[in-house]
Amino acid sequence: MLQKDLEEVKVLLEKATRKRVRDALTAEKSKIETEIKNKMQQKSQRKAELLDSEKPAAVVAPITTGYTVKISNYGWDQSDKFVKIYITLTGVHQVPTENVQVHFTERSFDLLVKNLNGKSYSMIVNNLLKPISVEGSSKKVKTDTVLILCRKKAENTRWDYLTQVEKECKEKEKPSYDTETDPSEGLMNVLKKIYEDGDDDMKRTINKAWVESREKQAKGDTEF
């Protein structure tokens, strides 16, 4: 569905001549391309994790550490004083304590687990939603789990998101229309708004581009 939206935007962009129309379509094109890229990365990541989980455990632990795996799966919750991040790593409780390192700053933390089943595991979280106390933050290693405890500088305050970036992304995803059922509605609303705000020339441009793009798709001439 996203690919078809992208193709249609490209067709309309080729036909559009008005700067305002082209700017709006270019922005929509970038948004759709980003969504497609994110979905492809998620698929690749899931595939890599699946392959990794299917590998048998090594009989003999290697002496040297192999490649570093970026940790992307985690859970988190909070109390009045702490934001708690849970990372599942099979066997992490069996490595030496010094192999599990966490570095905190006021708005970030990074975790490094060295030589766990021949690999290192890394997780870096920047731009935490709110400041934390470096001195009051810590880590705990439990069975197959690393628990990171970020001490809130402002106690009794609720974090709706873990990071500022997550907050901004979620707020941007709150449209004035429902895109859950039909992703193409986002494109339709962009064009509708341009059409409603535009003068007669702009309306003719959009009408012409829309008709031509539909005809081109009907003939199967859409370029990929």
Short mmCIF file of C-alpha atoms in Angstrom, two decimals:
data_model
loop_
_atom_site.label_atom_id
_atom_site.label_comp_id
_atom_site.label_asym_id
_atom_site.label_seq_id
_atom_site.Cartn_x
_atom_site.Cartn_y
_atom_site.Cartn_z
CA MET A 1 0.00 0.00 0.00
CA LEU A 2 2.81 2.43 0.90
CA GLN A 3 4.63 1.57 -2.33
CA LYS A 4 1.54 2.42 -4.37
CA ASP A 5 1.17 5.72 -2.51
CA LEU A 6 4.80 6.53 -3.29
CA GLU A 7 4.30 5.74 -6.99
CA GLU A 8 1.24 7.96 -7.12
CA VAL A 9 3.02 10.85 -5.40
CA LYS A 10 5.88 10.57 -7.89
CA VAL A 11 3.43 10.73 -10.81
CA LEU A 12 1.68 13.75 -9.33
CA LEU A 13 5.03 15.42 -8.62
CA GLU A 14 6.02 15.06 -12.27
CA LYS A 15 2.84 16.81 -13.35
CA ALA A 16 2.66 19.53 -10.70
CA THR A 17 4.03 22.97 -11.61
CA ARG A 18 2.90 25.11 -8.70
CA LYS A 19 5.58 25.52 -6.00
CA ARG A 20 3.10 25.06 -3.16
CA VAL A 21 1.77 21.85 -4.64
CA ARG A 22 5.29 20.52 -5.34
CA ASP A 23 6.45 21.36 -1.80
CA ALA A 24 3.50 19.53 -0.24
CA LEU A 25 3.94 16.50 -2.49
CA THR A 26 7.71 16.44 -1.90
CA ALA A 27 7.12 16.43 1.86
CA GLU A 28 4.59 13.61 1.52
CA LYS A 29 7.02 11.67 -0.71
CA SER A 30 9.77 11.95 1.92
CA LYS A 31 7.36 10.82 4.65
CA ILE A 32 6.26 7.75 2.68
CA GLU A 33 9.87 6.86 1.77
CA THR A 34 10.82 7.05 5.44
CA GLU A 35 7.92 4.76 6.41
CA ILE A 36 8.95 2.23 3.75
CA LYS A 37 12.58 2.35 4.92
CA ASN A 38 11.56 1.84 8.56
CA LYS A 39 9.38 -1.15 7.68
CA MET A 40 12.23 -2.73 5.69
CA GLN A 41 14.66 -2.21 8.59
CA GLN A 42 12.18 -3.78 11.00
CA LYS A 43 11.80 -6.82 8.74
CA SER A 44 15.60 -7.19 8.40
CA GLN A 45 16.02 -6.86 12.16
CA ARG A 46 13.38 -9.48 12.89
CA LYS A 47 14.97 -11.83 10.38
CA ALA A 48 18.42 -11.34 11.94
CA GLU A 49 17.04 -11.94 15.44
CA LEU A 50 15.26 -15.10 14.26
CA LEU A 51 18.42 -16.46 12.65
CA ASP A 52 20.43 -15.61 15.76
CA SER A 53 17.96 -17.40 18.04
CA GLU A 54 18.17 -20.53 15.89
CA LYS A 55 21.94 -20.82 16.26
CA PRO A 56 23.03 -23.57 18.69
CA ALA A 57 24.95 -22.48 21.77
CA ALA A 58 28.70 -22.87 21.44
CA VAL A 59 30.12 -25.84 23.31
CA VAL A 60 33.36 -24.00 24.10
CA ALA A 61 33.25 -20.27 24.83
CA PRO A 62 35.71 -18.40 22.60
CA ILE A 63 38.59 -16.58 24.27
CA THR A 64 38.18 -13.41 22.26
CA THR A 65 34.99 -11.41 21.84
CA GLY A 66 33.28 -11.47 18.46
CA TYR A 67 31.14 -8.77 16.90
CA THR A 68 28.96 -6.38 18.85
CA VAL A 69 25.19 -6.84 18.72
CA LYS A 70 23.04 -3.74 19.04
CA ILE A 71 20.23 -4.25 21.56
CA SER A 72 16.91 -3.00 20.24
CA ASN A 73 14.40 -5.01 22.26
CA TYR A 74 13.68 -3.89 25.79
CA GLY A 75 10.85 -3.05 28.16
CA TRP A 76 10.48 -0.24 30.64
CA ASP A 77 8.27 1.00 33.43
CA GLN A 78 8.57 3.49 36.26
CA SER A 79 8.01 4.19 39.91
CA ASP A 80 7.91 7.52 41.72
CA LYS A 81 11.71 7.57 41.95
CA PHE A 82 13.00 5.42 39.10
CA VAL A 83 12.63 4.70 35.40
CA LYS A 84 13.40 1.00 34.97
CA ILE A 85 14.66 -0.52 31.72
CA TYR A 86 14.60 -4.32 31.33
CA ILE A 87 16.93 -6.00 28.80
CA THR A 88 16.70 -9.75 28.28
CA LEU A 89 20.05 -11.44 27.54
CA THR A 90 20.22 -15.20 27.95
CA GLY A 91 23.07 -16.19 30.27
CA VAL A 92 24.04 -12.63 31.24
CA HIS A 93 24.00 -13.58 34.95
CA GLN A 94 26.83 -16.03 34.27
CA VAL A 95 29.39 -13.53 32.95
CA PRO A 96 31.79 -11.72 35.33
CA THR A 97 30.32 -8.62 36.97
CA GLU A 98 32.92 -6.35 35.35
CA ASN A 99 31.71 -7.49 31.90
CA VAL A 100 28.43 -5.63 32.40
CA GLN A 101 29.07 -1.89 32.25
CA VAL A 102 26.61 1.02 32.28
CA HIS A 103 27.58 4.67 31.86
CA PHE A 104 25.08 7.36 32.82
CA THR A 105 24.81 11.07 31.98
CA GLU A 106 22.02 13.43 32.93
CA ARG A 107 20.10 12.66 29.73
CA SER A 108 21.48 9.31 28.51
CA PHE A 109 22.87 5.90 29.35
CA ASP A 110 24.81 3.25 27.49
CA LEU A 111 25.08 -0.42 28.33
CA LEU A 112 27.90 -2.71 27.23
CA VAL A 113 27.93 -6.43 27.96
CA LYS A 114 31.24 -8.00 26.96
CA ASN A 115 31.95 -11.58 25.92
CA LEU A 116 28.52 -13.11 26.38
CA ASN A 117 28.50 -16.33 24.34
CA GLY A 118 31.31 -14.94 22.20
CA LYS A 119 29.63 -11.61 21.44
CA SER A 120 29.35 -8.16 22.94
CA TYR A 121 25.98 -6.46 23.36
CA SER A 122 25.51 -2.72 23.25
CA MET A 123 22.58 -0.41 23.96
CA ILE A 124 22.82 3.38 23.81
CA VAL A 125 19.85 5.56 24.74
CA ASN A 126 20.30 9.32 24.25
CA ASN A 127 17.92 12.23 24.83
CA LEU A 128 16.05 10.78 27.77
CA LEU A 129 12.71 12.49 28.23
CA LYS A 130 13.78 14.16 31.50
CA PRO A 131 17.03 14.56 33.46
CA ILE A 132 18.23 11.74 35.72
CA SER A 133 20.58 11.67 38.67
CA VAL A 134 23.87 10.10 37.57
CA GLU A 135 24.89 9.28 41.15
CA GLY A 136 21.52 7.76 42.00
CA SER A 137 21.31 5.56 38.88
CA SER A 138 22.55 1.98 38.81
CA LYS A 139 22.23 -1.47 37.26
CA LYS A 140 21.24 -4.90 38.50
CA VAL A 141 21.99 -8.23 36.84
CA LYS A 142 19.35 -10.90 37.33
CA THR A 143 18.72 -14.27 35.69
CA ASP A 144 18.92 -13.64 31.92
CA THR A 145 18.12 -9.96 32.53
CA VAL A 146 19.89 -6.64 32.98
CA LEU A 147 17.87 -4.06 34.90
CA ILE A 148 18.90 -0.43 34.47
CA LEU A 149 17.62 1.95 37.13
CA CYS A 150 17.56 5.62 36.13
CA ARG A 151 16.94 7.79 39.18
CA LYS A 152 14.53 10.61 38.34
CA LYS A 153 15.85 14.05 39.21
CA ALA A 154 12.28 15.19 39.68
CA GLU A 155 10.58 12.53 41.76
CA ASN A 156 6.85 11.84 41.52
CA THR A 157 6.76 13.01 37.92
CA ARG A 158 5.39 10.71 35.24
CA TRP A 159 7.33 9.89 32.07
CA ASP A 160 4.94 9.28 29.17
CA TYR A 161 7.87 8.30 26.94
CA LEU A 162 11.40 7.06 27.54
CA THR A 163 13.10 9.54 25.18
CA GLN A 164 12.45 12.96 23.74
CA VAL A 165 12.73 11.52 20.22
CA GLU A 166 10.03 8.95 20.97
CA LYS A 167 7.78 11.73 22.25
CA GLU A 168 8.27 13.83 19.11
CA CYS A 169 7.70 10.85 16.81
CA LYS A 170 4.50 9.83 18.59
CA GLU A 171 3.15 13.39 18.52
CA LYS A 172 3.89 13.67 14.81
CA GLU A 173 1.97 10.43 14.26
CA LYS A 174 -1.20 11.95 15.74
CA PRO A 175 -3.04 13.04 12.57
CA SER A 176 -6.34 14.85 12.37
CA TYR A 177 -7.63 11.91 10.37
CA ASP A 178 -7.48 8.15 10.78
CA THR A 179 -4.65 6.51 8.85
CA GLU A 180 -4.90 3.17 10.65
CA THR A 181 -7.43 1.64 8.28
CA ASP A 182 -6.14 3.10 5.01
CA PRO A 183 -2.63 4.58 4.67
CA SER A 184 -3.59 6.27 1.41
CA GLU A 185 -5.91 8.57 3.35
CA GLY A 186 -2.85 10.56 4.43
CA LEU A 187 -2.05 11.40 0.82
CA MET A 188 -5.71 12.10 0.05
CA ASN A 189 -5.93 14.59 2.90
CA VAL A 190 -2.77 16.40 1.81
CA LEU A 191 -4.13 16.82 -1.71
CA LYS A 192 -7.57 17.77 -0.42
CA LYS A 193 -6.12 20.52 1.78
CA ILE A 194 -4.02 21.91 -1.08
CA TYR A 195 -7.07 21.82 -3.32
CA GLU A 196 -9.32 23.57 -0.82
CA ASP A 197 -6.74 26.29 -0.05
CA GLY A 198 -5.67 26.83 -3.64
CA ASP A 199 -6.82 29.20 -6.33
CA ASP A 200 -8.42 28.13 -9.64
CA ASP A 201 -5.04 27.48 -11.32
CA MET A 202 -3.93 25.25 -8.46
CA LYS A 203 -7.21 23.32 -8.54
CA ARG A 204 -6.89 22.77 -12.30
CA THR A 205 -3.30 21.58 -11.85
CA ILE A 206 -4.29 19.04 -9.21
CA ASN A 207 -7.31 17.84 -11.16
CA LYS A 208 -5.23 17.37 -14.31
CA ALA A 209 -2.38 15.60 -12.48
CA TRP A 210 -4.82 13.36 -10.65
CA VAL A 211 -6.66 12.30 -13.79
CA GLU A 212 -3.42 11.65 -15.70
CA SER A 213 -1.94 9.62 -12.84
CA ARG A 214 -5.08 7.48 -12.65
CA GLU A 215 -5.06 6.91 -16.41
CA LYS A 216 -1.40 6.02 -16.32
CA GLN A 217 -1.95 3.51 -13.51
CA ALA A 218 -4.92 1.99 -15.33
CA LYS A 219 -2.71 1.34 -18.35
CA GLY A 220 -0.05 -0.24 -16.18
CA ASP A 221 2.55 2.34 -17.15
CA THR A 222 3.46 3.42 -13.61
CA GLU A 223 7.20 3.53 -13.15
CA PHE A 224 8.70 1.73 -10.19
#
